[in-house]
mmCIF file of C-alpha atoms in Angstrom:
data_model
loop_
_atom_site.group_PDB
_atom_site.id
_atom_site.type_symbol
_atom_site.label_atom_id
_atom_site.label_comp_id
_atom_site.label_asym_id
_atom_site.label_seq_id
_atom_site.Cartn_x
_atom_site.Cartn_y
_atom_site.Cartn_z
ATOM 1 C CA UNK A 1 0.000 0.000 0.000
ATOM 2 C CA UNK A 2 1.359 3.765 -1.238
ATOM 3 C CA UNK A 3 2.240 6.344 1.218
ATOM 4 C CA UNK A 4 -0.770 8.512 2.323
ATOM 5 C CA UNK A 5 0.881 12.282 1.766
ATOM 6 C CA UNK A 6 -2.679 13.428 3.228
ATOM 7 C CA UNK A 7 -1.851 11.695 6.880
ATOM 8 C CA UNK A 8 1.432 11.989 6.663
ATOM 9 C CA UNK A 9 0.802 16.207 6.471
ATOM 10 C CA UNK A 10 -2.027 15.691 8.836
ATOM 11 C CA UNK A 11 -4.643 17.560 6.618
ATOM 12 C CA UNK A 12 -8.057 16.411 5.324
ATOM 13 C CA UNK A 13 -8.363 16.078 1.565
ATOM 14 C CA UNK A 14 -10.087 19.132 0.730
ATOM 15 C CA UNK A 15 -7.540 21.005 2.000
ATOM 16 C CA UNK A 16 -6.551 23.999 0.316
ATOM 17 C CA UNK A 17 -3.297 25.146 -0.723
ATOM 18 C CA UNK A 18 -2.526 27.529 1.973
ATOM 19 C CA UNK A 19 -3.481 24.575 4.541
ATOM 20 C CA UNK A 20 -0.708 22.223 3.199
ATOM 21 C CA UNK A 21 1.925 25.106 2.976
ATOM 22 C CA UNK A 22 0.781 25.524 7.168
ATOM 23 C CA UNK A 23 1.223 22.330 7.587
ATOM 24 C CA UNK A 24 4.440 21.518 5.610
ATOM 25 C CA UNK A 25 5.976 24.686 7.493
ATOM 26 C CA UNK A 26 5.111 22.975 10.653
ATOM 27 C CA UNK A 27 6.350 19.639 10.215
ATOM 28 C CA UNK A 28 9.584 20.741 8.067
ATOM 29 C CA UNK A 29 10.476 22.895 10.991
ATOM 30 C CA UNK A 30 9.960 20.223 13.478
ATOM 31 C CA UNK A 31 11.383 17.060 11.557
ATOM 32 C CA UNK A 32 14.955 18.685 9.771
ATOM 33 C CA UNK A 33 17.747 16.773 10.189
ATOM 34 C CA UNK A 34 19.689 19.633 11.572
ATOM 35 C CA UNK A 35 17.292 19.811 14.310
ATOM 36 C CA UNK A 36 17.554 16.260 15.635
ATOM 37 C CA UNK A 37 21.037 15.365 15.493
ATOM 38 C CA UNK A 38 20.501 12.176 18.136
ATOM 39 C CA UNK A 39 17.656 10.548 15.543
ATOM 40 C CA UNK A 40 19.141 12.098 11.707
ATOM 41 C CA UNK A 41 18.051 8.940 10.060
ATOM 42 C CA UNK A 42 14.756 8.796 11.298
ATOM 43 C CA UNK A 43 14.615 12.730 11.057
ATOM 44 C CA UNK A 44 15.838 12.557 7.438
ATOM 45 C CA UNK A 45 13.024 9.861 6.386
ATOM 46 C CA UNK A 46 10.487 11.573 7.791
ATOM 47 C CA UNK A 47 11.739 14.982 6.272
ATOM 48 C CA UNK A 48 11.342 13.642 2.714
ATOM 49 C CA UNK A 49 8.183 11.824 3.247
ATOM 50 C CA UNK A 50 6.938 15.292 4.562
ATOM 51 C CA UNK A 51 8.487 17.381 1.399
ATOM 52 C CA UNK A 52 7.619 14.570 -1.111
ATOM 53 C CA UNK A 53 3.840 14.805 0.136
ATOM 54 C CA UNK A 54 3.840 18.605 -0.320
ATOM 55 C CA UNK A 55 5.217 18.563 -3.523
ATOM 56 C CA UNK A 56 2.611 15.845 -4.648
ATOM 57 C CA UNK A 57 -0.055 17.504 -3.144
ATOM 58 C CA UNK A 58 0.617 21.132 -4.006
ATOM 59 C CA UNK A 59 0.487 20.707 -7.601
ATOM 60 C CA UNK A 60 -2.868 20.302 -9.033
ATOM 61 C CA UNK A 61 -2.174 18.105 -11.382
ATOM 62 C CA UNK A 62 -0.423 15.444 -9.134
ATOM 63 C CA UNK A 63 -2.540 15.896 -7.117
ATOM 64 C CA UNK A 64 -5.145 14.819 -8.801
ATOM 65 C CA UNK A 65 -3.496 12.042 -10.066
ATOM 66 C CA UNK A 66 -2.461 10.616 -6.997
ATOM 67 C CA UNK A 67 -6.349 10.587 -5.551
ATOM 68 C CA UNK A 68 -6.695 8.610 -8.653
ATOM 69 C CA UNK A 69 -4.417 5.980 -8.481
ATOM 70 C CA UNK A 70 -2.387 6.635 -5.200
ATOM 71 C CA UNK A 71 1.149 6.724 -5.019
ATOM 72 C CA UNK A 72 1.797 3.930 -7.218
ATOM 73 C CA UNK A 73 -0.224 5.739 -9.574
ATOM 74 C CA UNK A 74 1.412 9.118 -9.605
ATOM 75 C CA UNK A 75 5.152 7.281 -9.594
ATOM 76 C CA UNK A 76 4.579 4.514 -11.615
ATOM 77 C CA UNK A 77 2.735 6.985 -14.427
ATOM 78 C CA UNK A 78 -0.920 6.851 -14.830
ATOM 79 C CA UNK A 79 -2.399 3.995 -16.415
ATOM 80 C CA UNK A 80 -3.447 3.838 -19.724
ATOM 81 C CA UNK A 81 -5.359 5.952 -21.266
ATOM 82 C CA UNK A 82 -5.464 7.835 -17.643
ATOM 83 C CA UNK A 83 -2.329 10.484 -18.489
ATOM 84 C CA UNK A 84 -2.401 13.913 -20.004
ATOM 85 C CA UNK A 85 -2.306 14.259 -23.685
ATOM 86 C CA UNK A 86 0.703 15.806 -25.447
ATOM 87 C CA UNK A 87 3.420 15.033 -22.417
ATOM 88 C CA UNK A 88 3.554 15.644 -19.045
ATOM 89 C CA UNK A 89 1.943 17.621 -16.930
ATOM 90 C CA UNK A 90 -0.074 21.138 -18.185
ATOM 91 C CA UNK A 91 1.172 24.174 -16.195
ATOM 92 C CA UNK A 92 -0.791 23.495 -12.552
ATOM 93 C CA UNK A 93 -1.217 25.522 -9.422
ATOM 94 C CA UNK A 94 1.080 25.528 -6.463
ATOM 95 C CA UNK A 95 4.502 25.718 -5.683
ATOM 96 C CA UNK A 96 5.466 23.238 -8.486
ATOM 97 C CA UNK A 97 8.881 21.674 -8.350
ATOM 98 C CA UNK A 98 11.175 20.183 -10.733
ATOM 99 C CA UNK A 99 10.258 16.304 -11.656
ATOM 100 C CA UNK A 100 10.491 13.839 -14.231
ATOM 101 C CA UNK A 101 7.494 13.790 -17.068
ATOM 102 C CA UNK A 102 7.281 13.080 -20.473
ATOM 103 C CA UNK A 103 7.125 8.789 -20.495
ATOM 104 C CA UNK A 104 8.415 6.789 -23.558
ATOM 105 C CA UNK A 105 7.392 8.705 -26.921
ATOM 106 C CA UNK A 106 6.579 12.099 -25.121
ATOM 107 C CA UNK A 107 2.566 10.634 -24.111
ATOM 108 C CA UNK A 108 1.612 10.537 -21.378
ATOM 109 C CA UNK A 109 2.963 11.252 -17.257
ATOM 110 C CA UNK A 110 5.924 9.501 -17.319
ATOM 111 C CA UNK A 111 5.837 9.108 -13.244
ATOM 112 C CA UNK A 112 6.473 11.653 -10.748
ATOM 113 C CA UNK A 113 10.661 12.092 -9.398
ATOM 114 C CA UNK A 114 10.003 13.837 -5.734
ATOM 115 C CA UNK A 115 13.217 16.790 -5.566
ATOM 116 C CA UNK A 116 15.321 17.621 -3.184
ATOM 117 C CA UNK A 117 13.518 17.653 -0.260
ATOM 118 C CA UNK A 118 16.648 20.975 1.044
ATOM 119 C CA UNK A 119 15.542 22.471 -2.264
ATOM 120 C CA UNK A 120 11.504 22.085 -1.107
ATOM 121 C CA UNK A 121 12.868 23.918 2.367
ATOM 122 C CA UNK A 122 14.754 26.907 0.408
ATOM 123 C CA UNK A 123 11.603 27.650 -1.806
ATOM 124 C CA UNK A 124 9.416 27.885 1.022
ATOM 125 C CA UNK A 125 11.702 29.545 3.683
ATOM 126 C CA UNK A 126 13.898 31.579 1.715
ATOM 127 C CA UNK A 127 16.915 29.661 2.499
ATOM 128 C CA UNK A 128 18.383 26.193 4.144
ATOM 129 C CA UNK A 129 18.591 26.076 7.987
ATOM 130 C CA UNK A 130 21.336 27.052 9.404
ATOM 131 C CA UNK A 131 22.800 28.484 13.007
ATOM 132 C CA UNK A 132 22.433 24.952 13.980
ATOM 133 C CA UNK A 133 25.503 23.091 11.955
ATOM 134 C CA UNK A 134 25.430 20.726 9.329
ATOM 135 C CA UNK A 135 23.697 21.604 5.711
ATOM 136 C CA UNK A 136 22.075 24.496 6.421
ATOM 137 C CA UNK A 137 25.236 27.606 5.223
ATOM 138 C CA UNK A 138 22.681 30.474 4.807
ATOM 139 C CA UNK A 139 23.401 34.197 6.031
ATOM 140 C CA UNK A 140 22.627 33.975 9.477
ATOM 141 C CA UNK A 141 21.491 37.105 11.790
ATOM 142 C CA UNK A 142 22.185 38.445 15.373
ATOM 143 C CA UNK A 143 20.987 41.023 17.464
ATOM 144 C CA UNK A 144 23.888 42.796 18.020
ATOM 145 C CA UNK A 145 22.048 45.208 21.175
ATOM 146 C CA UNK A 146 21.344 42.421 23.185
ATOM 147 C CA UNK A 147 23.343 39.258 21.719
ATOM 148 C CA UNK A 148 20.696 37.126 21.060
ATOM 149 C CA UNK A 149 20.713 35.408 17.697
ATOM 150 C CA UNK A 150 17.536 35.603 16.323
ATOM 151 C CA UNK A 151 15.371 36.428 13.447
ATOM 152 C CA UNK A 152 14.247 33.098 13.192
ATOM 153 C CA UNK A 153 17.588 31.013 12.954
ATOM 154 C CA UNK A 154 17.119 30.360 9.051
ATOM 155 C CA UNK A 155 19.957 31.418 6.539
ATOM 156 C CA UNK A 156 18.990 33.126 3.038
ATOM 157 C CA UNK A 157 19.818 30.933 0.538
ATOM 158 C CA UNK A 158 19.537 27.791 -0.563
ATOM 159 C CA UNK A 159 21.221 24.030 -0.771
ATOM 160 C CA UNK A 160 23.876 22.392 1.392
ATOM 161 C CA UNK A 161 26.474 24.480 1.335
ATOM 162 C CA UNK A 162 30.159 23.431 -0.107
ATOM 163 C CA UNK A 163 30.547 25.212 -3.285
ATOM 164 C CA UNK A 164 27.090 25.714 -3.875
ATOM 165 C CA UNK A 165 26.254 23.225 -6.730
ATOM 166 C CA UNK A 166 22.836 22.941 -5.648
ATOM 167 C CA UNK A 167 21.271 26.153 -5.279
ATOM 168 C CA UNK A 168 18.509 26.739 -7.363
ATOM 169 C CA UNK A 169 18.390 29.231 -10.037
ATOM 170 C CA UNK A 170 14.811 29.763 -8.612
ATOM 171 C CA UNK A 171 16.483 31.414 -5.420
ATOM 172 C CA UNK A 172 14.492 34.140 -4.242
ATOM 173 C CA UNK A 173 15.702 37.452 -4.692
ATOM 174 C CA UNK A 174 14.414 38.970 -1.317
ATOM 175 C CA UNK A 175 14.890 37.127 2.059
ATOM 176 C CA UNK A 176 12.435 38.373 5.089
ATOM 177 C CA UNK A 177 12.918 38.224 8.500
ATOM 178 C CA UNK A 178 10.353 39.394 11.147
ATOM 179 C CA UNK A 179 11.884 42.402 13.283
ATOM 180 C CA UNK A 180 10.131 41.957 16.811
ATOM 181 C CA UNK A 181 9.307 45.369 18.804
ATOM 182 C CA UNK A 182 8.452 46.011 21.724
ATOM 183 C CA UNK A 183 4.941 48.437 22.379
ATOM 184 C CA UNK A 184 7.360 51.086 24.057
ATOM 185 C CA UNK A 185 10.057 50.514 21.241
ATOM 186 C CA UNK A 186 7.184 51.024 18.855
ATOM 187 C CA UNK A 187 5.712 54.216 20.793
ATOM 188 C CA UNK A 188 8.955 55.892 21.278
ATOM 189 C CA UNK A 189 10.852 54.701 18.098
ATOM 190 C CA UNK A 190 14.370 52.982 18.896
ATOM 191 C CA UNK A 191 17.402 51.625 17.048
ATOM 192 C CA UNK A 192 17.995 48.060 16.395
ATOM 193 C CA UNK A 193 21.331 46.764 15.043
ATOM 194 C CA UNK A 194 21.482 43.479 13.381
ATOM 195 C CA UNK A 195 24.783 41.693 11.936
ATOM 196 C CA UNK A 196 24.021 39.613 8.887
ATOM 197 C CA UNK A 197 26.586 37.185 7.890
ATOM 198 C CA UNK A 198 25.760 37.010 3.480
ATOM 199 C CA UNK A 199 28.007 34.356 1.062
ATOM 200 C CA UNK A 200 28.678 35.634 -1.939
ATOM 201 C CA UNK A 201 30.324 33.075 -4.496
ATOM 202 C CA UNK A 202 32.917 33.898 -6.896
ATOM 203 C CA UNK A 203 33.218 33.095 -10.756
ATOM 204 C CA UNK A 204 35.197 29.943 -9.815
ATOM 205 C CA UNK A 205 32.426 28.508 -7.321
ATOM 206 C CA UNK A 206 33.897 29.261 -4.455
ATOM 207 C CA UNK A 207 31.562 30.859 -1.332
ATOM 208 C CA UNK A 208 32.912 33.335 1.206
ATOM 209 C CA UNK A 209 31.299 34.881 4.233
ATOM 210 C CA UNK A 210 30.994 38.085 5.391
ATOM 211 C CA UNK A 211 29.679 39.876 7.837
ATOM 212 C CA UNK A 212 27.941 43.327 8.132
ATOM 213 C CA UNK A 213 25.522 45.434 10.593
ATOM 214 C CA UNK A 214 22.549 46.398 9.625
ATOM 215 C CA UNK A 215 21.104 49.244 11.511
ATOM 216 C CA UNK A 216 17.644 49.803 11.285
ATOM 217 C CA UNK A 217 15.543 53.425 12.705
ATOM 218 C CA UNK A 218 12.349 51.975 14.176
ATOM 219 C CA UNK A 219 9.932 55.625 13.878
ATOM 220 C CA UNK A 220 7.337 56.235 16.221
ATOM 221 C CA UNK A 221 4.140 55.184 15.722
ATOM 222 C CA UNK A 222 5.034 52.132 13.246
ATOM 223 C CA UNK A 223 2.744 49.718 12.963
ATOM 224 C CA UNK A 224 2.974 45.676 12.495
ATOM 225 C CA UNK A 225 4.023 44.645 9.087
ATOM 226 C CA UNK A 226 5.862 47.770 8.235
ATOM 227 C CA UNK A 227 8.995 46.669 5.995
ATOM 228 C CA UNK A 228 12.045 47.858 5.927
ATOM 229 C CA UNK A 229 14.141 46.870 2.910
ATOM 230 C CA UNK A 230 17.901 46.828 2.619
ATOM 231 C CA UNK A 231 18.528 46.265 -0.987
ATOM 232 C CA UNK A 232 21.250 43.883 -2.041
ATOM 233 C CA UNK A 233 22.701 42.703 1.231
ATOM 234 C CA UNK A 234 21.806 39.229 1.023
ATOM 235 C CA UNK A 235 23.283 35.808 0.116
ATOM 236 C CA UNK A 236 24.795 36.705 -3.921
ATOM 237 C CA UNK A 237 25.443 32.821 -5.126
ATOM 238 C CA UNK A 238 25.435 34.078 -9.078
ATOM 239 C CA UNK A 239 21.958 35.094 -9.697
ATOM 240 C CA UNK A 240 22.349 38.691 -8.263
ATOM 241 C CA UNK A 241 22.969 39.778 -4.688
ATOM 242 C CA UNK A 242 19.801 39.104 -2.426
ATOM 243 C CA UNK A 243 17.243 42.099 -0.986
ATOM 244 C CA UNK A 244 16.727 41.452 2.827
ATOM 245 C CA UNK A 245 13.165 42.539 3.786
ATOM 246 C CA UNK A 246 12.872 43.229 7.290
ATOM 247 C CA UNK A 247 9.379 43.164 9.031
ATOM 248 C CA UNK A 248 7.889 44.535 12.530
ATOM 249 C CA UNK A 249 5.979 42.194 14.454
ATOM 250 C CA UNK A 250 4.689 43.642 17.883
ATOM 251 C CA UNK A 251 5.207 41.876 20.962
ATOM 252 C CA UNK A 252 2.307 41.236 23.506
ATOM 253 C CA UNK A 253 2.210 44.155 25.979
ATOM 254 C CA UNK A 254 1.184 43.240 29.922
ATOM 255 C CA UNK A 255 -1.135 46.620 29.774
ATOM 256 C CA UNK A 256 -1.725 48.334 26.899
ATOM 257 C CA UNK A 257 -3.334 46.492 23.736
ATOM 258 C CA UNK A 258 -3.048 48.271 20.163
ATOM 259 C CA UNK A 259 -6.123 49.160 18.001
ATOM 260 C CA UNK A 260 -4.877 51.243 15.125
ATOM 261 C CA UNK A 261 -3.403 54.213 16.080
ATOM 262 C CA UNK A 262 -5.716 54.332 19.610
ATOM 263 C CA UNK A 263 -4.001 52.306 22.804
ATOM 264 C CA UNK A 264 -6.836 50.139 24.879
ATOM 265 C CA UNK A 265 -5.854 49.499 28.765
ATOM 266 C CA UNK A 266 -8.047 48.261 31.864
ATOM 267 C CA UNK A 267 -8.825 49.716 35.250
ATOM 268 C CA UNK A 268 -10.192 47.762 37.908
ATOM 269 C CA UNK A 269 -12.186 49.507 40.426
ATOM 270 C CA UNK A 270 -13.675 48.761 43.398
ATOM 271 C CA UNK A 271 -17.053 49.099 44.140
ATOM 272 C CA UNK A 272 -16.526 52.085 46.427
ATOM 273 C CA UNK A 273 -14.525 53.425 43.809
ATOM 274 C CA UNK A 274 -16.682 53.163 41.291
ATOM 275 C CA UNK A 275 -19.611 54.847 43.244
ATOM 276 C CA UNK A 276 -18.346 57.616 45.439
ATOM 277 C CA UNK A 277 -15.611 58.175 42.501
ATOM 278 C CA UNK A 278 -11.743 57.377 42.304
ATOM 279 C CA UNK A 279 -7.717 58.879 41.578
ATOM 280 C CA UNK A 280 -5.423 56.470 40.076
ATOM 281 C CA UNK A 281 -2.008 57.056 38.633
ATOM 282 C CA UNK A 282 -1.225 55.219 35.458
ATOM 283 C CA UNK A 283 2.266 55.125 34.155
ATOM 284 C CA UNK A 284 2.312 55.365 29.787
ATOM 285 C CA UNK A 285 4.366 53.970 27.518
ATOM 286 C CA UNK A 286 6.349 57.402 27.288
ATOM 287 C CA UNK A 287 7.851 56.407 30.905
ATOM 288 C CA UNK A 288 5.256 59.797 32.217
ATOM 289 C CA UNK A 289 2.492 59.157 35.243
ATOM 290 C CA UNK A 290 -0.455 60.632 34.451
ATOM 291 C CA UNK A 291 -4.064 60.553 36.748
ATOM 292 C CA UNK A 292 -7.412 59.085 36.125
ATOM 293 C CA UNK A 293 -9.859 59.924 37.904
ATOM 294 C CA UNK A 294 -13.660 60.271 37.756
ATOM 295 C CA UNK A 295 -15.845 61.713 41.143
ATOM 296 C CA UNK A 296 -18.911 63.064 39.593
ATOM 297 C CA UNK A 297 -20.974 59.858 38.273
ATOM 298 C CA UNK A 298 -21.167 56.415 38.938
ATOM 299 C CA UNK A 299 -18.562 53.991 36.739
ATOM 300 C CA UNK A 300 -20.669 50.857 35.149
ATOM 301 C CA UNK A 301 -18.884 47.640 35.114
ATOM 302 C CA UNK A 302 -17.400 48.070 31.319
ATOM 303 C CA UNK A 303 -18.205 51.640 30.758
ATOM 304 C CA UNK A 304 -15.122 53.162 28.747
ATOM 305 C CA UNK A 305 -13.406 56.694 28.121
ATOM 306 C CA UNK A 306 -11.144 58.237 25.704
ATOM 307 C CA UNK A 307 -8.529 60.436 26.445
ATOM 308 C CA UNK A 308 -7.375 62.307 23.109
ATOM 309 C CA UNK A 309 -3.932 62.510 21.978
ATOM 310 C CA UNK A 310 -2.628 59.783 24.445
ATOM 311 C CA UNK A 311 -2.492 57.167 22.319
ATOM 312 C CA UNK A 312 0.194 55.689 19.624
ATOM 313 C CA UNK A 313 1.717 58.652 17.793
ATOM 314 C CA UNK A 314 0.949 58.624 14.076
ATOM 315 C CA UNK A 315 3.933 58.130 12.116
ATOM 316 C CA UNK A 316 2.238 60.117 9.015
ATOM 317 C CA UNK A 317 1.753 63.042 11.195
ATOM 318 C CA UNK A 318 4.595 63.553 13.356
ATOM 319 C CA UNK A 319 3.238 65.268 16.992
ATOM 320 C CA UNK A 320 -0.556 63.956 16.865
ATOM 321 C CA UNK A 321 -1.493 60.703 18.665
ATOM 322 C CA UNK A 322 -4.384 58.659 18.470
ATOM 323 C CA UNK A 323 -6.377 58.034 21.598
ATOM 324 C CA UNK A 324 -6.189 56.294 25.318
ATOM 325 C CA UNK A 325 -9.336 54.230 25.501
ATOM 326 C CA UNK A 326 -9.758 53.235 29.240
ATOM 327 C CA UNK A 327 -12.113 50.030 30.098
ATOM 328 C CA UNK A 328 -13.030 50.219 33.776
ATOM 329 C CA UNK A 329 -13.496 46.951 35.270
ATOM 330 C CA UNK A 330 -15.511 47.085 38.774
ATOM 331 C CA UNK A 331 -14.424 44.454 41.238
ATOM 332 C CA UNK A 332 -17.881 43.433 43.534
ATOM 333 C CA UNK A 333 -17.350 42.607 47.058
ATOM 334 C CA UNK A 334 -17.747 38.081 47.345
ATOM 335 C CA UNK A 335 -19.785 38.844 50.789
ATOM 336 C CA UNK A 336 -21.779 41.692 52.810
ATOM 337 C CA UNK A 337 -22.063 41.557 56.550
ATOM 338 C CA UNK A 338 -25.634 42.236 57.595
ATOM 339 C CA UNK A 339 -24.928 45.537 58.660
ATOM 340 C CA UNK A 340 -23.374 46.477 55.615
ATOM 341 C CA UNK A 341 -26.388 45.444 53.645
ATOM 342 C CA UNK A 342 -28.351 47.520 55.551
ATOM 343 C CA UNK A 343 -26.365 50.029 55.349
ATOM 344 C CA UNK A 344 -26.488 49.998 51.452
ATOM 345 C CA UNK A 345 -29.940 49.740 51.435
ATOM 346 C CA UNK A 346 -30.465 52.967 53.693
ATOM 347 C CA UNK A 347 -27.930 54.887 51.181
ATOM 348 C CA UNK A 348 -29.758 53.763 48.462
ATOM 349 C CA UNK A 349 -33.270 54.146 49.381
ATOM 350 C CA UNK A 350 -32.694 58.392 50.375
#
């Protein structure tokens, strides 16, 4: 009985493209070689059965082969009078890999040759694994302010390394890396320098490293996803030096939540507080204390405020800031004395 690339993935079969690439992500990540160095061969099968189902299942046309006849089917060609007309496969959808087609007198699928399971990995991530040893010889990046090596551990281009016989002509010509802020880095802007260590490999083959800081000016008010491109300082293996696309992802903040250009934050009251009124100090993301504080009505468990031009600044508009919307939580009391219910009642009834 074939392999089943559906289990093996562990999606259903209607699932779409953007499901399998999830998946294939997931499981590449987990099951490379380079990341389970006490069980490679087990690693390495499992790494190819996971790119090999991908690749099968990604392409339209294989894929629709393979629910056909299975993997026998799709390997083995299809039977007769089951292939595509004129050779091979017509152009399908997907991330479609190189493979054998064509069969004996150019009709039919002459059987499907699963690649390079490294050259699956560089397509999809933007280069082969590295920071860890072994294949993966990618540029590699570092936090340089606080010496933590980072930016998700994956190099920029291709193959295994050596003289760089395998690296795809298909190489893509921007690499990006996610550039994680902080909410206060992102309120009051900051500067982040990152080393990058590129190859670049000469007219005779031959790859050297080299390393370089990139410094990048995080403004105030930028949002998540902003990119910040620095062109041509990637990986150059004879195809034209890479662009390395850097892009701000925003950390969770303890207090304050984002919403656009407005920052969100809680206040828990008590229940005093919230009916005979309140004066608490809250401490921004600017470092400054300021007060809220509310004495003339009585605060409703969720009721919310705005305070204008406390919020993120606006990196369009440089000195106007969106808003500081405050939810008040009210925190009940779990049990009354008698005389305290009385008490209540007498307030309440005058």
């Amino acid at each position: 009985m074939g392999k089943d690339y559906y289990a093996i993935l562990g999606v259903g079969k209607d699932a779409s493209n953007e499901e399998l690439k999830k998946a294939y992500r997931k499981l590449a990540l987990k099951w490379h070689p380079d990341r389970n160095k006490d069980n490679t061969e087990a690693a390495d099968k499992k790494f190819k059965d996971i790119s090999e189902a991908y690749e099968a299942l990604s392409d339209k046309d294989k894929r629709h082969i393979y629910d056909q006849y299975g993997e026998e089917g799709l390997k083995g060609g299809a039977p007769p009078g089951g292939g595509f007309p004129g050779g091979g496969f017509p152009g399908g959808g997907g991330t479609t890999f190189s493979f054998s087609s064509g069969g004996p007198g150019g009709g039919g699928f002459g059987g499907f040759n699963p690649s390079n399971p490294e050259d699956i990995f560089a397509q999809l991530f933007g280069g082969g694994l590295s920071g860890m040893g072994g294949r993966g010889q990618g540029a590699q990046f570092m936090d340089v302010d606080n010496g933590m090596g980072g930016m998700g551990g994956f190099g920029l281009g291709g193959g295994h390394g050596g003289h760089g016989n395998n690296i795809s002509a298909r190489r893509p010509q921007e690499v990006t890396r996610p550039l994680a802020c902080t909410l206060e880095e992102l309120y009051n802007g900051c500067t982040k320098k990152l080393k990058v260590t590129r190859r670049t490999r000469s007219a005779t083959g031959n790859i050297t490293p080299s390393e370089k800081v990139l410094q990048v000016n995080v403004k105030p008010g930028w949002k998540a996803g902003t990119k910040i491109r620095f062109n041509k300082e990637g990986d150059n293996m004879g195809h034209g030096a890479q662009d390395i696309v850097f892009v701000v992802e925003e950390k969770p903040h303890s207090m304050f939540k984002r919403d656009g250009d407005d920052l969100k934050v809680d206040v828990t009251l008590t229940l005093d507080e919230a009916l005979c009124g309140f004066k608490k100090p809250l401490q921004l993301l600017s470092g400054k204390s300021i007060f809220v504080s509310n004495s003339n009505s009585v605060v409703q468990p969720g009721q919310t405020s705005r305070m204008l031009n406390y919020g993120m600044p606006i990196s369009k508009h440089p000195g106007k800031h969106g808003a500081l919307v405050i939810t008040y939580n009210v925190k009940f009391p779990t049990t009354l004395s008698l005389s305290q219910k009385e008490k209540i009642r007498e307030a309440l009834a005058e």
